[in-house]
PDB file of C-alpha atoms and ligand atoms in Angstrom:
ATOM      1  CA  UNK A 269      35.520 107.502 171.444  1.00 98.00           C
ATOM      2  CA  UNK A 270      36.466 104.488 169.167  1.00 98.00           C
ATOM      3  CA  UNK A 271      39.963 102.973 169.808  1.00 98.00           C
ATOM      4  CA  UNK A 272      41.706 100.987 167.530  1.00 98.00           C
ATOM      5  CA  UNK A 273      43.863  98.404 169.338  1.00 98.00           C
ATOM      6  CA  UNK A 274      45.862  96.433 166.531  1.00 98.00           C
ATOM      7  CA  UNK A 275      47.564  94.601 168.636  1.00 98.00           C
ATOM      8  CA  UNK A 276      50.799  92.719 167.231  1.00 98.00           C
ATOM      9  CA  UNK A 277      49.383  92.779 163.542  1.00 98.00           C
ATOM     10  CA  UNK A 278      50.603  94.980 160.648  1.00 97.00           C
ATOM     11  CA  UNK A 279      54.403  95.729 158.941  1.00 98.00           C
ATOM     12  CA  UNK A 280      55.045  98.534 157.402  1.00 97.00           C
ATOM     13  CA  UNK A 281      53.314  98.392 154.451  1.00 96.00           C
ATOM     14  CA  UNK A 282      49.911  97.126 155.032  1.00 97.00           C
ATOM     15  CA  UNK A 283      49.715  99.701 158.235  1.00 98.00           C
ATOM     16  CA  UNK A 284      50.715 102.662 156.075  1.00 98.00           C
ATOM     17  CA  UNK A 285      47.314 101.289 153.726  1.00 98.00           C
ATOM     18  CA  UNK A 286      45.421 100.883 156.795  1.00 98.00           C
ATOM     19  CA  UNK A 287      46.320 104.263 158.124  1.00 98.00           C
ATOM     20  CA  UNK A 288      45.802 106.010 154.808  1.00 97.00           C
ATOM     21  CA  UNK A 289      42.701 104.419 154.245  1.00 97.00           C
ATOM     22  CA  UNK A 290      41.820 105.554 157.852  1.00 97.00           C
ATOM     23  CA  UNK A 291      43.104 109.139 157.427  1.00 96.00           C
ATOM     24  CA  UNK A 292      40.948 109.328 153.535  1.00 95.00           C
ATOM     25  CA  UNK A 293      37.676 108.069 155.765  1.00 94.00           C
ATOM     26  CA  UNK A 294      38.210 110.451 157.956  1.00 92.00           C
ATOM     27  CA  UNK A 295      38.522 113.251 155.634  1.00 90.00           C
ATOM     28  CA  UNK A 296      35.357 112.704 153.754  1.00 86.00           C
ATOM     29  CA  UNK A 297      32.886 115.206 154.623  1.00 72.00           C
ATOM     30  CA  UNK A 298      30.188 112.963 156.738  1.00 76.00           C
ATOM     31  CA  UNK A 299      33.350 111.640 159.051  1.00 79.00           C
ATOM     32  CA  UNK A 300      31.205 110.181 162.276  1.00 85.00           C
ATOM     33  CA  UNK A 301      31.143 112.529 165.679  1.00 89.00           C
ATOM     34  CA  UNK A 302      33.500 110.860 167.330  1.00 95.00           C
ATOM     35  CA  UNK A 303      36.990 110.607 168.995  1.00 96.00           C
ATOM     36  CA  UNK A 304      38.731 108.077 166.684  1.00 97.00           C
ATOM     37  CA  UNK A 305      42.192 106.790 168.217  1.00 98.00           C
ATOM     38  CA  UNK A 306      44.624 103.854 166.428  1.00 98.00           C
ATOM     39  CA  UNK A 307      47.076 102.066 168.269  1.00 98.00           C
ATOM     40  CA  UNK A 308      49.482 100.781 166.143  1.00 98.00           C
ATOM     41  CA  UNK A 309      52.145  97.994 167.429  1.00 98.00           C
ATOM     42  CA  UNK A 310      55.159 100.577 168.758  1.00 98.00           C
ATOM     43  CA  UNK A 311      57.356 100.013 165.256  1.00 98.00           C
ATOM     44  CA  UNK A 312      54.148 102.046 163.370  1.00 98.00           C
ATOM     45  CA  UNK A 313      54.074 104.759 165.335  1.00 98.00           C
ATOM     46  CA  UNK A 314      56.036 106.961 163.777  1.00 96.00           C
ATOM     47  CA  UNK A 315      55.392 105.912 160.608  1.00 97.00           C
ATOM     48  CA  UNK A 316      51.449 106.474 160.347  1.00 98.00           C
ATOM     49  CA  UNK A 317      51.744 109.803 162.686  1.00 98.00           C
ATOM     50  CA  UNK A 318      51.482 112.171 160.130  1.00 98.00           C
ATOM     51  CA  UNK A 319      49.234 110.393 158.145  1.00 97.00           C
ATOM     52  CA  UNK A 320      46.367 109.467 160.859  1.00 98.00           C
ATOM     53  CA  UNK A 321      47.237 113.258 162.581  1.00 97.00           C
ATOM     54  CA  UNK A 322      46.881 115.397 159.518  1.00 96.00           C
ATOM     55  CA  UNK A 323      43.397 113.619 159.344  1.00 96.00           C
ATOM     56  CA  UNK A 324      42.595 114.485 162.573  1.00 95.00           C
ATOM     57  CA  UNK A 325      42.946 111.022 164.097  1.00 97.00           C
ATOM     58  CA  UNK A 326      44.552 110.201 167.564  1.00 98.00           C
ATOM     59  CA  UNK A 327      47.670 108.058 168.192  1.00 98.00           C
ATOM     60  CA  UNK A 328      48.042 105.914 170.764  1.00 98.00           C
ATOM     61  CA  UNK A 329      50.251 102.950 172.007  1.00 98.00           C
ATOM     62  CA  UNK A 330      49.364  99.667 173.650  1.00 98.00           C
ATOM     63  CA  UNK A 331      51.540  99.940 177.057  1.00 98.00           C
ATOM     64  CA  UNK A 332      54.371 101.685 178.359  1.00 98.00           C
ATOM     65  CA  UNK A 333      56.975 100.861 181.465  1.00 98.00           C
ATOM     66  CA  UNK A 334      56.113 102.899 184.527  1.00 98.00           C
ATOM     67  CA  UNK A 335      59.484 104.546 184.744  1.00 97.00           C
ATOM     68  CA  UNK A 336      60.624 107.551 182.598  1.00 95.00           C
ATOM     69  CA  UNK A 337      63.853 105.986 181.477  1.00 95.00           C
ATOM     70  CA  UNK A 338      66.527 103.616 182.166  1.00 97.00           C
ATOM     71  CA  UNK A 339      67.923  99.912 182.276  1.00 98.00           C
ATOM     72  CA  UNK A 340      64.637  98.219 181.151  1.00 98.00           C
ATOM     73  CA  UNK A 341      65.668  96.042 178.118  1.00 98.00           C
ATOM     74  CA  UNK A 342      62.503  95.941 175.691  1.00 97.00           C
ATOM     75  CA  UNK A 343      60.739  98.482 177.144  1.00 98.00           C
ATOM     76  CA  UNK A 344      59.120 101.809 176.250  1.00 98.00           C
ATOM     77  CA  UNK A 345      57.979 105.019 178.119  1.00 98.00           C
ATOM     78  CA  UNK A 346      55.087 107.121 178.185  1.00 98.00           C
ATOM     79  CA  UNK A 347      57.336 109.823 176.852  1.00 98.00           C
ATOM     80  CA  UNK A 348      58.873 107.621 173.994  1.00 98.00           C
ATOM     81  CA  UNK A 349      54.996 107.450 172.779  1.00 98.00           C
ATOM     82  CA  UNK A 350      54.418 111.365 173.342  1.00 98.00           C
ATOM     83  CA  UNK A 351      57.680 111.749 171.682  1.00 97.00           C
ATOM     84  CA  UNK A 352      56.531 109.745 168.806  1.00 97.00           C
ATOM     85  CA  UNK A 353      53.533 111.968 168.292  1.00 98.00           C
ATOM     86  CA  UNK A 354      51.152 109.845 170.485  1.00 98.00           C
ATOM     87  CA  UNK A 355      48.351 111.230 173.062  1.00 98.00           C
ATOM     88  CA  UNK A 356      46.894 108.052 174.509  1.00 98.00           C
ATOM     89  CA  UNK A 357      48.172 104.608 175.557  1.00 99.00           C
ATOM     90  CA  UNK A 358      46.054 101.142 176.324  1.00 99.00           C
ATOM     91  CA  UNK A 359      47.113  99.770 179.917  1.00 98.00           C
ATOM     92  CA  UNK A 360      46.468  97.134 181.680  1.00 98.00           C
ATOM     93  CA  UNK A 361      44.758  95.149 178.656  1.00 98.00           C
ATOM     94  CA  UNK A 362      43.792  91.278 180.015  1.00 98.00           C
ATOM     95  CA  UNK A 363      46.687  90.051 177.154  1.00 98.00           C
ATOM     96  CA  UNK A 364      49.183  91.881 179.195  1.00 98.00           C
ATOM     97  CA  UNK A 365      48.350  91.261 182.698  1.00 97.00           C
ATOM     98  CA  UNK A 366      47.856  87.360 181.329  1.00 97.00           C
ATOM     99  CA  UNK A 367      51.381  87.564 179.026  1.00 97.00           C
ATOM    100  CA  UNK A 368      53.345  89.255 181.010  1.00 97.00           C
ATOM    101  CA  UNK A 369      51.965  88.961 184.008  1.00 97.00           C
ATOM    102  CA  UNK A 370      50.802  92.631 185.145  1.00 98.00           C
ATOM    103  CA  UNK A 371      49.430  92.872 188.179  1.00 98.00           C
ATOM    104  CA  UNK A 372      46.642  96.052 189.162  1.00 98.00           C
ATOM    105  CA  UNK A 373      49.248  97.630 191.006  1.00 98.00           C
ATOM    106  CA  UNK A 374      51.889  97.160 188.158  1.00 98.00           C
ATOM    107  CA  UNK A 375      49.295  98.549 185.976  1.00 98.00           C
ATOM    108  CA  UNK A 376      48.681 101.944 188.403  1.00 98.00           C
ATOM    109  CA  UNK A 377      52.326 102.791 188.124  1.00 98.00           C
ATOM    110  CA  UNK A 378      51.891 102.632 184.331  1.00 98.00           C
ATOM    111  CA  UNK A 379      49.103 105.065 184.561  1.00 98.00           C
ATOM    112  CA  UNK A 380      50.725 107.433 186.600  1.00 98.00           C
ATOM    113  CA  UNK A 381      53.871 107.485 183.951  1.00 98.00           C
ATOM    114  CA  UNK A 382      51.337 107.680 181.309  1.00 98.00           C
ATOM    115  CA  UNK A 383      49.911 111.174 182.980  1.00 98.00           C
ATOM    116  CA  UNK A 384      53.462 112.093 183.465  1.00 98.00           C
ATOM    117  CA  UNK A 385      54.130 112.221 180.079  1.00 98.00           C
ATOM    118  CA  UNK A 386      50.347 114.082 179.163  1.00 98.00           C
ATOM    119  CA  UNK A 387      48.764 111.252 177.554  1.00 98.00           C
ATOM    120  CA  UNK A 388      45.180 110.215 178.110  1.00 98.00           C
ATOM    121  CA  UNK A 389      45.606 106.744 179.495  1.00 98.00           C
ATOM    122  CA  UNK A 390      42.774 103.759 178.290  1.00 98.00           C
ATOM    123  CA  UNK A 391      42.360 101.510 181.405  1.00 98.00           C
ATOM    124  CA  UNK A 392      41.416  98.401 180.615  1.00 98.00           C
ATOM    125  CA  UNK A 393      39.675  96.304 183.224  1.00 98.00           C
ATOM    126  CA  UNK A 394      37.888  93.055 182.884  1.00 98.00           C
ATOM    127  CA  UNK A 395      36.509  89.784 184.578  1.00 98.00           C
ATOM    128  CA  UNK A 396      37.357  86.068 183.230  1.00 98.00           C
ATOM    129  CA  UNK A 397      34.484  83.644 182.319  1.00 97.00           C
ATOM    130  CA  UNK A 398      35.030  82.084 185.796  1.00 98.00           C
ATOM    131  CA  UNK A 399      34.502  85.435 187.748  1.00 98.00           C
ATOM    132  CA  UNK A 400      31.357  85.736 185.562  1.00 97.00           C
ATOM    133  CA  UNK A 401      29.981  82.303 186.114  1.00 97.00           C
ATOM    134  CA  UNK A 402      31.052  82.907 189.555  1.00 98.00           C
ATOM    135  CA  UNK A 403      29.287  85.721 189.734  1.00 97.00           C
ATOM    136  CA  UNK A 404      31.707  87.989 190.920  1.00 98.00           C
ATOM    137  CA  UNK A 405      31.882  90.258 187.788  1.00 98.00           C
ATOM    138  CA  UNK A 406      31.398  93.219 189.370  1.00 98.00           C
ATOM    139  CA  UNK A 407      33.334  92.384 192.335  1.00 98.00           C
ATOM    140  CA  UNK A 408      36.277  91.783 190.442  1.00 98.00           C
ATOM    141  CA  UNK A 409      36.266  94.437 188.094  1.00 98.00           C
ATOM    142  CA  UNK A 410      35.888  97.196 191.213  1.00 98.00           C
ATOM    143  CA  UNK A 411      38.925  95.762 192.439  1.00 98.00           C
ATOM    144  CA  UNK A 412      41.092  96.006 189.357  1.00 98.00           C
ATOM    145  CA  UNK A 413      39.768  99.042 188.549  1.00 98.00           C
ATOM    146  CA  UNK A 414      40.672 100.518 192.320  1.00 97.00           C
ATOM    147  CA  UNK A 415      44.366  98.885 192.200  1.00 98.00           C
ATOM    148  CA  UNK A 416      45.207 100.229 188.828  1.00 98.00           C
ATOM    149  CA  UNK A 417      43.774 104.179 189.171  1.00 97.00           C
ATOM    150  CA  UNK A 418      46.988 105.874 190.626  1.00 97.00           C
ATOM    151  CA  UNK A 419      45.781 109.186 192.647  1.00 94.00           C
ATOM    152  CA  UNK A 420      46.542 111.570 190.102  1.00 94.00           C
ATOM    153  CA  UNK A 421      44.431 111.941 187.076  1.00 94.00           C
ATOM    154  CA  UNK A 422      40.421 112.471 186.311  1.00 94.00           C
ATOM    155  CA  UNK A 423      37.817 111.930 183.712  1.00 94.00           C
ATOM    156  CA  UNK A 424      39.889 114.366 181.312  1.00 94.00           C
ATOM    157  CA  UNK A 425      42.680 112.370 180.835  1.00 96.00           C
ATOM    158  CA  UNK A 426      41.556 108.638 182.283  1.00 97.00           C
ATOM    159  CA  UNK A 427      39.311 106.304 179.985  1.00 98.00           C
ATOM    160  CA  UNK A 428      38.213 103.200 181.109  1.00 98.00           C
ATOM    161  CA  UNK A 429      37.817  99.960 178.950  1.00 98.00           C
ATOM    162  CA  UNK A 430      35.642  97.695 180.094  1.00 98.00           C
ATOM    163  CA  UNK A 431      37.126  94.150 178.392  1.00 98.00           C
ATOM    164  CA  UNK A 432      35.769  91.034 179.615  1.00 98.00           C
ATOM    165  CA  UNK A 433      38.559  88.329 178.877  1.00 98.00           C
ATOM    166  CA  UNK A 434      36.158  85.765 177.969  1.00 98.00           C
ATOM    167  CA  UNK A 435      34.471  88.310 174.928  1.00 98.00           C
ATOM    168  CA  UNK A 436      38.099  88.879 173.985  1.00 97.00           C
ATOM    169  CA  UNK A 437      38.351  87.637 170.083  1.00 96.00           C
ATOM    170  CA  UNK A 438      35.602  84.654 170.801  1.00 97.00           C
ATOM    171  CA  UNK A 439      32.819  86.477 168.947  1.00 96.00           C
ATOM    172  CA  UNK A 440      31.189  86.492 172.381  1.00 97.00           C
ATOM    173  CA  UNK A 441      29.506  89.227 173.753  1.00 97.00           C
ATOM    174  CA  UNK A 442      28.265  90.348 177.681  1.00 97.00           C
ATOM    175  CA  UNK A 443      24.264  90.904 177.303  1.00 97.00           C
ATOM    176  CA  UNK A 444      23.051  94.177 177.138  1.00 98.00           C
ATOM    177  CA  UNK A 445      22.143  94.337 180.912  1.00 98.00           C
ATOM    178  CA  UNK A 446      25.119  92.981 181.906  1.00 98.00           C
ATOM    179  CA  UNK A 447      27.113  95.668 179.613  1.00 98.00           C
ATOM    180  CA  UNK A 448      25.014  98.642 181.054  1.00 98.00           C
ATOM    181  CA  UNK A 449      25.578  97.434 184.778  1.00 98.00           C
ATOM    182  CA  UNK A 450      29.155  96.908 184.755  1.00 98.00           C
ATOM    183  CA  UNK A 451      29.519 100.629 182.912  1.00 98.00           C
ATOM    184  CA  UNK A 452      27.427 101.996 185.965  1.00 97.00           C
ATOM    185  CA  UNK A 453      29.582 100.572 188.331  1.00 98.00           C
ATOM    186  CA  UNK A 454      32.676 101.620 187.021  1.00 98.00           C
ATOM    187  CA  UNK A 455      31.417 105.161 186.435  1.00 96.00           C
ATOM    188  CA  UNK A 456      30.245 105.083 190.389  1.00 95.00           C
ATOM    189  CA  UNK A 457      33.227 103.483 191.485  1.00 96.00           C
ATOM    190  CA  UNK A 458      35.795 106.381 189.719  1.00 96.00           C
ATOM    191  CA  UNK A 459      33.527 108.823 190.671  1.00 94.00           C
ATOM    192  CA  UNK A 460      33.543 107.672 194.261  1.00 93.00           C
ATOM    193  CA  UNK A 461      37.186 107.559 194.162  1.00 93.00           C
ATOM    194  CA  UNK A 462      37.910 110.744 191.902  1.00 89.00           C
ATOM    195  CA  UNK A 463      36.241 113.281 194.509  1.00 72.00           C
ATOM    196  CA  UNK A 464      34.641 115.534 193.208  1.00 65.00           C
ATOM    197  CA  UNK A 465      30.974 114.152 192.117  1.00 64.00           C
ATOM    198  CA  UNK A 466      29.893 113.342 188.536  1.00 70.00           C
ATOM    199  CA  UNK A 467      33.211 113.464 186.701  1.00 77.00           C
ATOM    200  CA  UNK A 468      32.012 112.780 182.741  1.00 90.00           C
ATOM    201  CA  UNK A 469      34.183 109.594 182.934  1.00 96.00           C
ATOM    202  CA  UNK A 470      34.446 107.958 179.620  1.00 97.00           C
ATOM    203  CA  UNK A 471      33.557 104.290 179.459  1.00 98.00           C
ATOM    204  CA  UNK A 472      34.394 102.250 176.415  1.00 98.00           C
ATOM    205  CA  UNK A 473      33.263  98.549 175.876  1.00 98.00           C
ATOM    206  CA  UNK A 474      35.374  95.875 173.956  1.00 98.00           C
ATOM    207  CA  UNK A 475      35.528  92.558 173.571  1.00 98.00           C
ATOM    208  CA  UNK A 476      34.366  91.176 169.794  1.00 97.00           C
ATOM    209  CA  UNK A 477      32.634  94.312 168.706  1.00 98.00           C
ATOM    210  CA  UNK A 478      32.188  94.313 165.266  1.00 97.00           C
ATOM    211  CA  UNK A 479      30.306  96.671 162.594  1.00 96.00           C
ATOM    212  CA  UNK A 480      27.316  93.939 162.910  1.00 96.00           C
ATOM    213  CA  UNK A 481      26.801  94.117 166.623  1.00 97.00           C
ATOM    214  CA  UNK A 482      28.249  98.198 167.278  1.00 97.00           C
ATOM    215  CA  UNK A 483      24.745  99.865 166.514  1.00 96.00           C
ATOM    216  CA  UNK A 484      23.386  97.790 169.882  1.00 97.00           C
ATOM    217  CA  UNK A 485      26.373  97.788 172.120  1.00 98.00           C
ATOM    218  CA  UNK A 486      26.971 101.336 171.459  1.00 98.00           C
ATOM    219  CA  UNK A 487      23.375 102.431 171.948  1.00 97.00           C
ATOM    220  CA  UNK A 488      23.062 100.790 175.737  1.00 98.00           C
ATOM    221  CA  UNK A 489      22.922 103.495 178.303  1.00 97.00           C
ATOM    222  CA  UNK A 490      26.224 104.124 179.924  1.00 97.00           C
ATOM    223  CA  UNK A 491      28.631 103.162 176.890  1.00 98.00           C
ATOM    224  CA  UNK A 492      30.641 106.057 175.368  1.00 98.00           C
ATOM    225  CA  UNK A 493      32.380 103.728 173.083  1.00 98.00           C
ATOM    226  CA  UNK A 494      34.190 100.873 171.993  1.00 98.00           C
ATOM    227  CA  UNK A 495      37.521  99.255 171.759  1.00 98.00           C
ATOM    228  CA  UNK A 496      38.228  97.293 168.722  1.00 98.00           C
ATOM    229  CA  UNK A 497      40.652  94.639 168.004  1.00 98.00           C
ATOM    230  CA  UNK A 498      40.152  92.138 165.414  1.00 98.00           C
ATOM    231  CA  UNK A 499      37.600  94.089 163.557  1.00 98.00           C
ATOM    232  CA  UNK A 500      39.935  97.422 163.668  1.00 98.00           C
ATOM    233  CA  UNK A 501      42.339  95.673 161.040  1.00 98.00           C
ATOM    234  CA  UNK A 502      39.807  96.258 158.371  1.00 98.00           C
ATOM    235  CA  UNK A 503      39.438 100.152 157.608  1.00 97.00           C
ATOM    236  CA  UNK A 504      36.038  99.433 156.154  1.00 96.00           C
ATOM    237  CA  UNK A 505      34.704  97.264 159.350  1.00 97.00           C
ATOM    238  CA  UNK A 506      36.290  99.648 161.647  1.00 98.00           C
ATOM    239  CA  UNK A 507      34.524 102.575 160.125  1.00 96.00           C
ATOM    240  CA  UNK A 508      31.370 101.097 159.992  1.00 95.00           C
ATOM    241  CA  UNK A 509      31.709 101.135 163.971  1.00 97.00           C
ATOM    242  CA  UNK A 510      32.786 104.780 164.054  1.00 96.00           C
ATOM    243  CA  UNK A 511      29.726 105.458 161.694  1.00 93.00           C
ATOM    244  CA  UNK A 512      27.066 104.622 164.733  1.00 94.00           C
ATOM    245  CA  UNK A 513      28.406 108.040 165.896  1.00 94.00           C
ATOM    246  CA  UNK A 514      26.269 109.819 163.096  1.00 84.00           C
ATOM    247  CA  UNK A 515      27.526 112.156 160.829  1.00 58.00           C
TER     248      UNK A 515
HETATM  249  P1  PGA B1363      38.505  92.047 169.883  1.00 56.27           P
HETATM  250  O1  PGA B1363      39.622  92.658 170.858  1.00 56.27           O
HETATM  251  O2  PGA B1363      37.713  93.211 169.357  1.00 56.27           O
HETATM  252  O3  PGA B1363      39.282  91.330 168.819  1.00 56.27           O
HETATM  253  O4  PGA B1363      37.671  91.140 170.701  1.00 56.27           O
HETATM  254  C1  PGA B1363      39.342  93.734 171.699  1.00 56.27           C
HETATM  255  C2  PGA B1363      40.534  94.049 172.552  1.00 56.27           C
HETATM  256  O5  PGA B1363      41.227  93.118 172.986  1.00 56.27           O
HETATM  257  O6  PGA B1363      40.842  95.220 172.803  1.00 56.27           O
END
């Protein structure tokens, strides 16, 4: 899976471009073997929907409130995005639990509403550059990870994103051993706490992954794909990611 995650870029216009540029990609005959999911800020939704869907690409949003409706000014729910044609959401992403101040158990109750509703939920979890200096990565990460997994929900409609704040838009990137680690311990931890044995858990990486450095990060043992930001704004960078995943 590639996920798109524009965060708060794009109006109407230059989305609709990105999207159709996306969606004619897509429809060229040697379109890459992959899942390919934008999320849009939550005023494109509906506009790209039929657009990226009728190219066979996946629509997701970037969070939703835990709750199904009610008095929550500013808010949307999971079944607001399914309503508005979407089948995944990002939660927990570092920028929210830093700009809004999500916690992992916040973040759990957003998962569960996100299963609710019967979208496939992308967990993000990640450590900061003091937790990795600290050397308490993987420490960290476990415990995010087993605050924000509600009980319901598997490998089938749970994706974790494996986001290390400090790679976050700063060009910087985890090594390659350090990448492959933290994807085995998430996979053992969600398989340890989804009974049930080897589950086929998705893992994607993000954090600065660009078409330059996607071949490597994408080939390292454990990684079933990426989550893009900055270079996602670009149809012809973000393809060029997508295109690791062969034709
Ligand atoms: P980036 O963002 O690719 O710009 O580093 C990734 C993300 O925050 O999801």
């Amino acid at each position: 899976m590639v996920a798109a995650n524009w965060k708060m870029n794009g109006l109407r216009r230059g989305g609709r471009d990105l999207a159709r540029a996306l969606a004619g990609l897509k429809r060229a005959a040697d379109a890459p073997a992959c899942d390919i999911v934008i999320c849009p800020p939550a005023t494109l939704l509906f506009e790209l929907r039929d657009a990226l869907q009728s190219a066979g690409i996946a629509l997701g949003g970037q969070d939703c409130h835990s709750e199904g409706m009610g008095a929550h000014t500013g808010d949307i729910s999971a079944d607001m995005l399914a309503d508005c044609g979407c089948s995944h959401v990002i939660l927990g992403h570092s920028e929210r639990r830093m700009d809004h101040g999500e916690t992992s158990k916040m973040v759990c109750g957003k998962v569960a509403a996100a299963l609710r509703a019967g979208l496939c939920a992308i967990l993000c979890v990640g450590e900061s550059e003091d937790d990795r200096e600290a050397g308490t990565a993987l420490e960290v990460v476990g415990e995010q990870l087993r605050n924000s997994l509600p009980e319901a929900g598997g490998s089938a409609d749970i994706v974790i994103a494996y986001e290390p704040v400090w790679a976050i838009g700063t060009g910087r990137t985890p090594n390659a051993g350090e990448i492959g680690e933290m994807h085995q311990h998430i996979r053992n931890l969600f398989d340890a706490l989804k009974t049930g044995g080897k589950s086929g858990l998705r893992v994607l990486y993000g954090g600065s992954v660009n078409a330059e450095n996607a071949g490597d990060i994408l080939s390292i043992a454990g990684v079933d794909g990426a989550l893009v930001g900055g270079a996602s704004l670009s149809a012809e960078k973000f393809w060029n990611i997508c295109a690791h995943y062969g034709r």
